[in-house]
mmCIF file of N, CA and C in Angstrom:
data_model
loop_
_atom_site.group_PDB
_atom_site.id
_atom_site.type_symbol
_atom_site.label_atom_id
_atom_site.label_comp_id
_atom_site.label_asym_id
_atom_site.label_seq_id
_atom_site.Cartn_x
_atom_site.Cartn_y
_atom_site.Cartn_z
ATOM 1 N N MET J 1 8.851 -22.665 84.855
ATOM 2 C CA MET J 1 9.567 -23.905 84.972
ATOM 3 C C MET J 1 9.412 -24.667 83.665
ATOM 4 N N ALA J 2 10.443 -25.419 83.309
ATOM 5 C CA ALA J 2 10.417 -26.182 82.067
ATOM 6 C C ALA J 2 9.407 -27.311 82.171
ATOM 7 N N THR J 3 8.598 -27.453 81.141
ATOM 8 C CA THR J 3 7.623 -28.534 81.138
ATOM 9 C C THR J 3 7.906 -29.508 80.020
ATOM 10 N N GLN J 4 8.940 -29.238 79.227
ATOM 11 C CA GLN J 4 9.272 -30.127 78.138
ATOM 12 C C GLN J 4 10.750 -30.455 78.222
ATOM 13 N N ALA J 5 11.095 -31.635 77.767
ATOM 14 C CA ALA J 5 12.494 -32.041 77.697
ATOM 15 C C ALA J 5 12.938 -31.938 76.256
ATOM 16 N N PHE J 6 14.210 -31.748 76.055
ATOM 17 C CA PHE J 6 14.750 -31.751 74.719
ATOM 18 C C PHE J 6 15.649 -32.956 74.591
ATOM 19 N N ALA J 7 15.414 -33.732 73.581
ATOM 20 C CA ALA J 7 16.220 -34.914 73.332
ATOM 21 C C ALA J 7 16.287 -35.118 71.833
ATOM 22 N N TYR J 8 17.255 -35.848 71.416
ATOM 23 C CA TYR J 8 17.386 -36.136 70.005
ATOM 24 C C TYR J 8 16.474 -37.297 69.659
ATOM 25 N N ILE J 9 15.525 -37.029 68.796
ATOM 26 C CA ILE J 9 14.597 -38.047 68.325
ATOM 27 C C ILE J 9 15.230 -38.654 67.082
ATOM 28 N N GLY J 10 15.579 -39.902 67.159
ATOM 29 C CA GLY J 10 16.275 -40.531 66.037
ATOM 30 C C GLY J 10 17.731 -40.119 66.080
ATOM 31 N N GLU J 11 18.618 -41.043 65.976
ATOM 32 C CA GLU J 11 20.036 -40.750 66.184
ATOM 33 C C GLU J 11 20.630 -39.923 65.046
ATOM 34 N N GLN J 12 20.000 -39.899 63.864
ATOM 35 C CA GLN J 12 20.533 -39.128 62.755
ATOM 36 C C GLN J 12 20.082 -37.668 62.791
ATOM 37 N N ASN J 13 19.037 -37.385 63.541
ATOM 38 C CA ASN J 13 18.480 -36.037 63.618
ATOM 39 C C ASN J 13 19.216 -35.255 64.689
ATOM 40 N N HIS J 14 19.806 -34.134 64.331
ATOM 41 C CA HIS J 14 20.560 -33.351 65.299
ATOM 42 C C HIS J 14 19.853 -32.059 65.679
ATOM 43 N N PHE J 15 18.552 -32.016 65.525
ATOM 44 C CA PHE J 15 17.777 -30.862 65.942
ATOM 45 C C PHE J 15 16.916 -31.273 67.115
ATOM 46 N N PRO J 16 17.103 -30.614 68.293
ATOM 47 C CA PRO J 16 16.305 -31.012 69.448
ATOM 48 C C PRO J 16 14.828 -30.721 69.217
ATOM 49 N N GLN J 17 14.019 -31.667 69.658
ATOM 50 C CA GLN J 17 12.574 -31.500 69.565
ATOM 51 C C GLN J 17 12.000 -31.618 70.967
ATOM 52 N N PRO J 18 11.040 -30.753 71.317
ATOM 53 C CA PRO J 18 10.474 -30.815 72.666
ATOM 54 C C PRO J 18 9.692 -32.100 72.880
ATOM 55 N N LEU J 19 9.822 -32.628 74.088
ATOM 56 C CA LEU J 19 9.075 -33.825 74.477
ATOM 57 C C LEU J 19 8.111 -33.470 75.597
ATOM 58 N N THR J 20 6.894 -33.946 75.496
ATOM 59 C CA THR J 20 5.960 -33.806 76.612
ATOM 60 C C THR J 20 6.375 -34.812 77.685
ATOM 61 N N ALA J 21 5.753 -34.738 78.853
ATOM 62 C CA ALA J 21 6.071 -35.666 79.938
ATOM 63 C C ALA J 21 5.836 -37.109 79.514
ATOM 64 N N LEU J 22 4.729 -37.371 78.814
ATOM 65 C CA LEU J 22 4.450 -38.736 78.366
ATOM 66 C C LEU J 22 5.457 -39.196 77.317
ATOM 67 N N GLN J 23 5.852 -38.294 76.432
ATOM 68 C CA GLN J 23 6.868 -38.646 75.438
ATOM 69 C C GLN J 23 8.211 -38.914 76.112
ATOM 70 N N LEU J 24 8.515 -38.159 77.175
ATOM 71 C CA LEU J 24 9.745 -38.383 77.922
ATOM 72 C C LEU J 24 9.745 -39.791 78.520
ATOM 73 N N ILE J 25 8.635 -40.202 79.074
ATOM 74 C CA ILE J 25 8.517 -41.554 79.635
ATOM 75 C C ILE J 25 8.702 -42.601 78.540
ATOM 76 N N ASP J 26 8.009 -42.408 77.423
ATOM 77 C CA ASP J 26 8.129 -43.361 76.315
ATOM 78 C C ASP J 26 9.556 -43.425 75.793
ATOM 79 N N ARG J 27 10.183 -42.266 75.641
ATOM 80 C CA ARG J 27 11.572 -42.206 75.127
ATOM 81 C C ARG J 27 12.524 -42.877 76.105
ATOM 82 N N SER J 28 12.287 -42.707 77.402
ATOM 83 C CA SER J 28 13.105 -43.368 78.416
ATOM 84 C C SER J 28 12.983 -44.877 78.301
ATOM 85 N N ARG J 29 11.780 -45.337 78.114
ATOM 86 C CA ARG J 29 11.548 -46.786 78.016
ATOM 87 C C ARG J 29 12.171 -47.379 76.769
ATOM 88 N N GLN J 30 12.230 -46.595 75.690
ATOM 89 C CA GLN J 30 12.887 -47.050 74.464
ATOM 90 C C GLN J 30 14.400 -47.147 74.687
ATOM 91 N N GLY J 31 14.909 -46.274 75.520
ATOM 92 C CA GLY J 31 16.342 -46.232 75.796
ATOM 93 C C GLY J 31 17.079 -45.324 74.835
ATOM 94 N N LEU J 32 17.909 -44.463 75.395
ATOM 95 C CA LEU J 32 18.755 -43.602 74.567
ATOM 96 C C LEU J 32 19.972 -44.379 74.112
ATOM 97 N N MET J 33 20.619 -43.900 73.093
ATOM 98 C CA MET J 33 21.880 -44.492 72.653
ATOM 99 C C MET J 33 22.940 -44.202 73.712
ATOM 100 N N GLY J 34 23.886 -45.097 73.861
ATOM 101 C CA GLY J 34 24.943 -44.934 74.852
ATOM 102 C C GLY J 34 25.738 -43.655 74.685
ATOM 103 N N THR J 35 25.863 -43.176 73.465
ATOM 104 C CA THR J 35 26.634 -41.959 73.202
ATOM 105 C C THR J 35 25.974 -40.694 73.765
ATOM 106 N N GLU J 36 24.670 -40.775 74.065
ATOM 107 C CA GLU J 36 23.968 -39.611 74.601
ATOM 108 C C GLU J 36 24.536 -39.165 75.946
ATOM 109 N N ALA J 37 25.032 -40.098 76.735
ATOM 110 C CA ALA J 37 25.604 -39.740 78.041
ATOM 111 C C ALA J 37 26.779 -38.794 77.858
ATOM 112 N N GLY J 38 27.648 -39.097 76.919
ATOM 113 C CA GLY J 38 28.798 -38.228 76.652
ATOM 114 C C GLY J 38 28.375 -36.882 76.090
ATOM 115 N N ARG J 39 27.360 -36.902 75.233
ATOM 116 C CA ARG J 39 26.878 -35.642 74.646
ATOM 117 C C ARG J 39 26.322 -34.728 75.731
ATOM 118 N N ILE J 40 25.547 -35.294 76.647
ATOM 119 C CA ILE J 40 24.941 -34.495 77.702
ATOM 120 C C ILE J 40 25.995 -34.039 78.711
ATOM 121 N N ALA J 41 26.998 -34.891 78.962
ATOM 122 C CA ALA J 41 28.112 -34.488 79.824
ATOM 123 C C ALA J 41 28.810 -33.275 79.216
ATOM 124 N N GLY J 42 29.021 -33.309 77.908
ATOM 125 C CA GLY J 42 29.633 -32.165 77.224
ATOM 126 C C GLY J 42 28.770 -30.928 77.294
ATOM 127 N N LEU J 43 27.473 -31.107 77.157
ATOM 128 C CA LEU J 43 26.540 -29.988 77.227
ATOM 129 C C LEU J 43 26.600 -29.309 78.593
ATOM 130 N N LEU J 44 26.692 -30.117 79.657
ATOM 131 C CA LEU J 44 26.759 -29.576 81.019
ATOM 132 C C LEU J 44 28.171 -29.181 81.435
ATOM 133 N N GLY J 45 29.148 -29.524 80.614
ATOM 134 C CA GLY J 45 30.529 -29.187 80.941
ATOM 135 C C GLY J 45 31.056 -29.967 82.135
ATOM 136 N N VAL J 46 30.662 -31.242 82.252
ATOM 137 C CA VAL J 46 31.113 -32.067 83.370
ATOM 138 C C VAL J 46 32.062 -33.148 82.869
ATOM 139 N N THR J 47 32.923 -33.598 83.744
ATOM 140 C CA THR J 47 33.855 -34.671 83.421
ATOM 141 C C THR J 47 33.132 -36.013 83.424
ATOM 142 N N ASP J 48 33.808 -37.025 82.910
ATOM 143 C CA ASP J 48 33.234 -38.377 82.946
ATOM 144 C C ASP J 48 32.980 -38.809 84.387
ATOM 145 N N LYS J 49 33.904 -38.476 85.275
ATOM 146 C CA LYS J 49 33.756 -38.851 86.686
ATOM 147 C C LYS J 49 32.516 -38.184 87.291
ATOM 148 N N GLU J 50 32.316 -36.890 86.989
ATOM 149 C CA GLU J 50 31.145 -36.179 87.506
ATOM 150 C C GLU J 50 29.858 -36.741 86.915
ATOM 151 N N MET J 51 29.877 -37.041 85.614
ATOM 152 C CA MET J 51 28.677 -37.569 84.968
ATOM 153 C C MET J 51 28.334 -38.943 85.535
ATOM 154 N N ALA J 52 29.345 -39.772 85.760
ATOM 155 C CA ALA J 52 29.102 -41.087 86.359
ATOM 156 C C ALA J 52 28.432 -40.919 87.724
ATOM 157 N N ARG J 53 28.890 -39.950 88.515
ATOM 158 C CA ARG J 53 28.284 -39.699 89.822
ATOM 159 C C ARG J 53 26.833 -39.249 89.664
ATOM 160 N N LEU J 54 26.558 -38.373 88.688
ATOM 161 C CA LEU J 54 25.186 -37.916 88.469
ATOM 162 C C LEU J 54 24.259 -39.065 88.086
ATOM 163 N N LEU J 55 24.816 -40.072 87.425
ATOM 164 C CA LEU J 55 24.021 -41.233 87.005
ATOM 165 C C LEU J 55 24.078 -42.357 88.031
ATOM 166 N N ASN J 56 24.731 -42.094 89.164
ATOM 167 C CA ASN J 56 24.894 -43.102 90.224
ATOM 168 C C ASN J 56 25.561 -44.364 89.691
ATOM 169 N N GLN J 57 26.645 -44.159 88.951
ATOM 170 C CA GLN J 57 27.398 -45.253 88.358
ATOM 171 C C GLN J 57 28.877 -45.082 88.660
ATOM 172 N N SER J 58 29.628 -46.150 88.453
ATOM 173 C CA SER J 58 31.083 -46.033 88.495
ATOM 174 C C SER J 58 31.538 -45.464 87.158
ATOM 175 N N VAL J 59 32.743 -44.942 87.116
ATOM 176 C CA VAL J 59 33.281 -44.407 85.865
ATOM 177 C C VAL J 59 33.397 -45.526 84.832
ATOM 178 N N ALA J 60 33.791 -46.712 85.275
ATOM 179 C CA ALA J 60 33.916 -47.847 84.354
ATOM 180 C C ALA J 60 32.563 -48.193 83.732
ATOM 181 N N THR J 61 31.516 -48.193 84.535
ATOM 182 C CA THR J 61 30.171 -48.472 84.011
ATOM 183 C C THR J 61 29.749 -47.383 83.039
ATOM 184 N N PHE J 62 30.043 -46.125 83.374
ATOM 185 C CA PHE J 62 29.715 -45.007 82.493
ATOM 186 C C PHE J 62 30.395 -45.195 81.134
ATOM 187 N N HIS J 63 31.677 -45.529 81.139
ATOM 188 C CA HIS J 63 32.407 -45.729 79.880
ATOM 189 C C HIS J 63 31.875 -46.938 79.111
ATOM 190 N N ARG J 64 31.543 -48.006 79.815
ATOM 191 C CA ARG J 64 31.013 -49.206 79.174
ATOM 192 C C ARG J 64 29.661 -48.895 78.521
ATOM 193 N N GLN J 65 28.815 -48.133 79.222
ATOM 194 C CA GLN J 65 27.498 -47.817 78.659
ATOM 195 C C GLN J 65 27.604 -46.912 77.442
ATOM 196 N N ALA J 66 28.640 -46.103 77.389
ATOM 197 C CA ALA J 66 28.819 -45.224 76.229
ATOM 198 C C ALA J 66 29.049 -46.042 74.958
ATOM 199 N N LYS J 67 29.466 -47.291 75.124
ATOM 200 C CA LYS J 67 29.758 -48.146 73.970
ATOM 201 C C LYS J 67 28.596 -49.071 73.601
ATOM 202 N N VAL J 68 27.607 -49.182 74.481
ATOM 203 C CA VAL J 68 26.489 -50.093 74.207
ATOM 204 C C VAL J 68 25.478 -49.435 73.276
ATOM 205 N N GLY J 69 24.606 -50.241 72.735
ATOM 206 C CA GLY J 69 23.563 -49.720 71.851
ATOM 207 C C GLY J 69 22.596 -48.810 72.588
ATOM 208 N N ARG J 70 21.719 -49.395 73.364
ATOM 209 C CA ARG J 70 20.694 -48.622 74.065
ATOM 210 C C ARG J 70 20.905 -48.715 75.566
ATOM 211 N N LEU J 71 20.624 -47.604 76.231
ATOM 212 C CA LEU J 71 20.732 -47.552 77.691
ATOM 213 C C LEU J 71 19.425 -48.028 78.311
ATOM 214 N N ASP J 72 19.486 -48.424 79.570
ATOM 215 C CA ASP J 72 18.271 -48.850 80.253
ATOM 216 C C ASP J 72 17.364 -47.649 80.519
ATOM 217 N N ALA J 73 16.120 -47.932 80.875
ATOM 218 C CA ALA J 73 15.108 -46.888 81.052
ATOM 219 C C ALA J 73 15.486 -45.896 82.145
ATOM 220 N N SER J 74 16.015 -46.388 83.256
ATOM 221 C CA SER J 74 16.363 -45.506 84.368
ATOM 222 C C SER J 74 17.468 -44.523 83.989
ATOM 223 N N THR J 75 18.515 -45.026 83.371
ATOM 224 C CA THR J 75 19.617 -44.156 82.941
ATOM 225 C C THR J 75 19.144 -43.187 81.870
ATOM 226 N N SER J 76 18.330 -43.677 80.947
ATOM 227 C CA SER J 76 17.800 -42.811 79.886
ATOM 228 C C SER J 76 16.963 -41.685 80.462
ATOM 229 N N GLU J 77 16.143 -41.999 81.458
ATOM 230 C CA GLU J 77 15.313 -40.953 82.061
ATOM 231 C C GLU J 77 16.181 -39.901 82.748
ATOM 232 N N LYS J 78 17.194 -40.330 83.480
ATOM 233 C CA LYS J 78 18.091 -39.373 84.134
ATOM 234 C C LYS J 78 18.762 -38.465 83.107
ATOM 235 N N LEU J 79 19.190 -39.055 81.999
ATOM 236 C CA LEU J 79 19.830 -38.261 80.958
ATOM 237 C C LEU J 79 18.862 -37.275 80.319
ATOM 238 N N LEU J 80 17.634 -37.699 80.093
ATOM 239 C CA LEU J 80 16.636 -36.787 79.522
ATOM 240 C C LEU J 80 16.332 -35.641 80.482
ATOM 241 N N LEU J 81 16.264 -35.929 81.777
ATOM 242 C CA LEU J 81 16.038 -34.871 82.765
ATOM 243 C C LEU J 81 17.216 -33.899 82.800
ATOM 244 N N LEU J 82 18.424 -34.427 82.718
ATOM 245 C CA LEU J 82 19.605 -33.563 82.701
ATOM 246 C C LEU J 82 19.667 -32.733 81.423
ATOM 247 N N SER J 83 19.266 -33.328 80.317
ATOM 248 C CA SER J 83 19.229 -32.602 79.051
ATOM 249 C C SER J 83 18.220 -31.462 79.114
ATOM 250 N N ARG J 84 17.053 -31.747 79.687
ATOM 251 C CA ARG J 84 16.028 -30.706 79.844
ATOM 252 C C ARG J 84 16.543 -29.579 80.732
ATOM 253 N N LEU J 85 17.198 -29.950 81.819
ATOM 254 C CA LEU J 85 17.743 -28.945 82.727
ATOM 255 C C LEU J 85 18.805 -28.093 82.032
ATOM 256 N N ALA J 86 19.678 -28.727 81.265
ATOM 257 C CA ALA J 86 20.722 -27.990 80.551
ATOM 258 C C ALA J 86 20.111 -26.987 79.578
ATOM 259 N N ASP J 87 19.064 -27.409 78.880
ATOM 260 C CA ASP J 87 18.390 -26.519 77.936
ATOM 261 C C ASP J 87 17.721 -25.350 78.666
ATOM 262 N N TYR J 88 17.037 -25.671 79.763
ATOM 263 C CA TYR J 88 16.346 -24.630 80.524
ATOM 264 C C TYR J 88 17.354 -23.649 81.125
ATOM 265 N N GLY J 89 18.433 -24.171 81.677
ATOM 266 C CA GLY J 89 19.462 -23.306 82.257
ATOM 267 C C GLY J 89 20.080 -22.384 81.215
ATOM 268 N N ALA J 90 20.351 -22.920 80.030
ATOM 269 C CA ALA J 90 20.915 -22.097 78.957
ATOM 270 C C ALA J 90 19.930 -21.019 78.530
ATOM 271 N N THR J 91 18.635 -21.339 78.558
ATOM 272 C CA THR J 91 17.606 -20.356 78.215
ATOM 273 C C THR J 91 17.548 -19.248 79.272
ATOM 274 N N VAL J 92 17.550 -19.632 80.540
ATOM 275 C CA VAL J 92 17.458 -18.655 81.629
ATOM 276 C C VAL J 92 18.684 -17.745 81.644
ATOM 277 N N PHE J 93 19.871 -18.328 81.506
ATOM 278 C CA PHE J 93 21.110 -17.556 81.564
ATOM 279 C C PHE J 93 21.511 -16.999 80.206
ATOM 280 N N GLN J 94 20.786 -17.374 79.172
ATOM 281 C CA GLN J 94 21.025 -16.947 77.803
ATOM 282 C C GLN J 94 22.410 -17.340 77.307
ATOM 283 N N ASP J 95 22.988 -18.379 77.937
ATOM 284 C CA ASP J 95 24.303 -18.850 77.535
ATOM 285 C C ASP J 95 24.591 -20.159 78.278
ATOM 286 N N GLN J 96 24.967 -21.189 77.550
ATOM 287 C CA GLN J 96 25.239 -22.482 78.181
ATOM 288 C C GLN J 96 26.419 -22.393 79.144
ATOM 289 N N GLY J 97 27.463 -21.678 78.751
ATOM 290 C CA GLY J 97 28.641 -21.543 79.608
ATOM 291 C C GLY J 97 28.334 -20.861 80.933
ATOM 292 N N LYS J 98 27.518 -19.815 80.890
ATOM 293 C CA LYS J 98 27.137 -19.129 82.131
ATOM 294 C C LYS J 98 26.352 -20.057 83.046
ATOM 295 N N PHE J 99 25.437 -20.831 82.453
ATOM 296 C CA PHE J 99 24.675 -21.784 83.252
ATOM 297 C C PHE J 99 25.594 -22.838 83.867
ATOM 298 N N ASN J 100 26.514 -23.370 83.068
ATOM 299 C CA ASN J 100 27.429 -24.394 83.573
ATOM 300 C C ASN J 100 28.286 -23.852 84.714
ATOM 301 N N ARG J 101 28.716 -22.608 84.626
ATOM 302 C CA ARG J 101 29.489 -22.000 85.727
ATOM 303 C C ARG J 101 28.604 -21.813 86.964
ATOM 304 N N TRP J 102 27.344 -21.446 86.762
ATOM 305 C CA TRP J 102 26.409 -21.277 87.876
ATOM 306 C C TRP J 102 26.217 -22.590 88.626
ATOM 307 N N LEU J 103 26.208 -23.700 87.891
ATOM 308 C CA LEU J 103 26.058 -25.009 88.532
ATOM 309 C C LEU J 103 27.167 -25.300 89.539
ATOM 310 N N ARG J 104 28.307 -24.650 89.391
ATOM 311 C CA ARG J 104 29.477 -24.904 90.234
ATOM 312 C C ARG J 104 29.690 -23.824 91.298
ATOM 313 N N ARG J 105 28.674 -22.996 91.491
ATOM 314 C CA ARG J 105 28.760 -21.951 92.519
ATOM 315 C C ARG J 105 27.886 -22.328 93.708
ATOM 316 N N PRO J 106 28.407 -22.173 94.915
ATOM 317 C CA PRO J 106 27.564 -22.478 96.079
ATOM 318 C C PRO J 106 26.422 -21.468 96.178
ATOM 319 N N LEU J 107 25.247 -21.978 96.517
ATOM 320 C CA LEU J 107 24.083 -21.111 96.662
ATOM 321 C C LEU J 107 23.621 -21.128 98.113
ATOM 322 N N ARG J 108 23.408 -19.951 98.653
ATOM 323 C CA ARG J 108 22.912 -19.849 100.024
ATOM 324 C C ARG J 108 21.576 -20.568 100.167
ATOM 325 N N LEU J 109 20.741 -20.460 99.137
ATOM 326 C CA LEU J 109 19.432 -21.109 99.127
ATOM 327 C C LEU J 109 19.544 -22.633 99.291
ATOM 328 N N LEU J 110 20.689 -23.179 98.913
ATOM 329 C CA LEU J 110 20.923 -24.626 99.010
ATOM 330 C C LEU J 110 21.842 -24.977 100.173
ATOM 331 N N GLY J 111 21.942 -24.092 101.137
ATOM 332 C CA GLY J 111 22.829 -24.351 102.266
ATOM 333 C C GLY J 111 24.284 -24.324 101.844
ATOM 334 N N ASP J 112 24.622 -23.436 100.922
ATOM 335 C CA ASP J 112 25.961 -23.279 100.364
ATOM 336 C C ASP J 112 26.454 -24.514 99.612
ATOM 337 N N ARG J 113 25.522 -25.315 99.112
ATOM 338 C CA ARG J 113 25.889 -26.445 98.254
ATOM 339 C C ARG J 113 25.874 -25.986 96.806
ATOM 340 N N PHE J 114 26.583 -26.728 95.978
ATOM 341 C CA PHE J 114 26.611 -26.462 94.548
ATOM 342 C C PHE J 114 25.396 -27.111 93.891
ATOM 343 N N PRO J 115 24.716 -26.420 92.971
ATOM 344 C CA PRO J 115 23.595 -27.043 92.272
ATOM 345 C C PRO J 115 23.989 -28.366 91.612
ATOM 346 N N LEU J 116 25.181 -28.431 91.047
ATOM 347 C CA LEU J 116 25.647 -29.645 90.384
ATOM 348 C C LEU J 116 25.620 -30.852 91.318
ATOM 349 N N ASP J 117 25.890 -30.629 92.589
ATOM 350 C CA ASP J 117 25.930 -31.726 93.557
ATOM 351 C C ASP J 117 24.564 -32.342 93.835
ATOM 352 N N LEU J 118 23.503 -31.685 93.418
ATOM 353 C CA LEU J 118 22.148 -32.182 93.685
ATOM 354 C C LEU J 118 21.517 -32.890 92.482
ATOM 355 N N LEU J 119 22.235 -32.902 91.372
ATOM 356 C CA LEU J 119 21.642 -33.408 90.133
ATOM 357 C C LEU J 119 21.686 -34.923 90.001
ATOM 358 N N ASP J 120 22.066 -35.618 91.060
ATOM 359 C CA ASP J 120 22.096 -37.081 90.999
ATOM 360 C C ASP J 120 20.758 -37.707 91.382
ATOM 361 N N SER J 121 19.760 -36.873 91.653
ATOM 362 C CA SER J 121 18.430 -37.397 91.976
ATOM 363 C C SER J 121 17.366 -36.569 91.253
ATOM 364 N N PRO J 122 16.245 -37.199 90.921
ATOM 365 C CA PRO J 122 15.161 -36.444 90.279
ATOM 366 C C PRO J 122 14.668 -35.286 91.149
ATOM 367 N N THR J 123 14.675 -35.472 92.457
ATOM 368 C CA THR J 123 14.258 -34.399 93.363
ATOM 369 C C THR J 123 15.215 -33.223 93.270
ATOM 370 N N GLY J 124 16.515 -33.512 93.187
ATOM 371 C CA GLY J 124 17.507 -32.452 93.049
ATOM 372 C C GLY J 124 17.353 -31.707 91.733
ATOM 373 N N VAL J 125 17.111 -32.445 90.665
ATOM 374 C CA VAL J 125 16.897 -31.806 89.352
ATOM 375 C C VAL J 125 15.683 -30.889 89.430
ATOM 376 N N GLN J 126 14.606 -31.359 90.050
ATOM 377 C CA GLN J 126 13.397 -30.535 90.183
ATOM 378 C C GLN J 126 13.665 -29.290 91.011
ATOM 379 N N LEU J 127 14.426 -29.439 92.090
ATOM 380 C CA LEU J 127 14.771 -28.293 92.934
ATOM 381 C C LEU J 127 15.538 -27.245 92.135
ATOM 382 N N ILE J 128 16.497 -27.678 91.340
ATOM 383 C CA ILE J 128 17.282 -26.736 90.532
ATOM 384 C C ILE J 128 16.403 -26.109 89.453
ATOM 385 N N GLU J 129 15.491 -26.871 88.856
ATOM 386 C CA GLU J 129 14.548 -26.288 87.889
ATOM 387 C C GLU J 129 13.685 -25.222 88.558
ATOM 388 N N ASP J 130 13.252 -25.471 89.784
ATOM 389 C CA ASP J 130 12.448 -24.489 90.518
ATOM 390 C C ASP J 130 13.244 -23.203 90.756
ATOM 391 N N ILE J 131 14.511 -23.343 91.126
ATOM 392 C CA ILE J 131 15.362 -22.164 91.341
ATOM 393 C C ILE J 131 15.558 -21.411 90.032
ATOM 394 N N LEU J 132 15.751 -22.134 88.945
ATOM 395 C CA LEU J 132 15.875 -21.481 87.642
ATOM 396 C C LEU J 132 14.595 -20.726 87.289
ATOM 397 N N GLY J 133 13.454 -21.297 87.641
ATOM 398 C CA GLY J 133 12.184 -20.610 87.413
ATOM 399 C C GLY J 133 12.115 -19.311 88.196
ATOM 400 N N ARG J 134 12.604 -19.316 89.419
ATOM 401 C CA ARG J 134 12.639 -18.088 90.223
ATOM 402 C C ARG J 134 13.537 -17.053 89.577
ATOM 403 N N ILE J 135 14.691 -17.506 89.096
ATOM 404 C CA ILE J 135 15.622 -16.577 88.433
ATOM 405 C C ILE J 135 14.970 -16.012 87.176
ATOM 406 N N GLU J 136 14.344 -16.886 86.407
ATOM 407 C CA GLU J 136 13.716 -16.465 85.143
ATOM 408 C C GLU J 136 12.663 -15.396 85.373
ATOM 409 N N TYR J 137 11.902 -15.519 86.455
ATOM 410 C CA TYR J 137 10.817 -14.586 86.719
ATOM 411 C C TYR J 137 11.165 -13.520 87.734
ATOM 412 N N GLY J 138 12.434 -13.459 88.136
ATOM 413 C CA GLY J 138 12.884 -12.398 89.018
ATOM 414 C C GLY J 138 12.420 -12.524 90.464
ATOM 415 N N VAL J 139 12.133 -13.731 90.914
ATOM 416 C CA VAL J 139 11.731 -13.963 92.285
ATOM 417 C C VAL J 139 12.980 -14.291 93.085
ATOM 418 N N PHE J 140 13.385 -13.403 93.964
ATOM 419 C CA PHE J 140 14.610 -13.603 94.727
ATOM 420 C C PHE J 140 14.286 -14.203 96.072
ATOM 421 N N SER J 141 15.158 -15.114 96.504
ATOM 422 C CA SER J 141 14.962 -15.760 97.811
ATOM 423 C C SER J 141 16.148 -15.493 98.698
#
């Protein structure tokens, strides 16, 4: 299971650097730039409407936040968790596109729900990370 998040440290640096759990908390409290929401939406291959739902926001709020300087701690943390998940999924599937398609497939393990539908809560993100860990290590359920 992933124990580090990947986020852009400094807005000019475009090389992801691993964050420990404590660094993730600190980075969340500092707030990500509003543009990070769009970047992570692109990474996951989701629409603005889907990303707004994952952040428990309206589409209008999502668009407004994309224009602001820094996001609040709660939104920043959700984005960092989604970024970590996207990185881990791409590692497990060895391709971002394959992972993004997997997110949109119903899984019997989830009661035929789509993994993407569970990413609006930290518990859902953790559940999907756990499933990715099973896939990575060949543990079938």
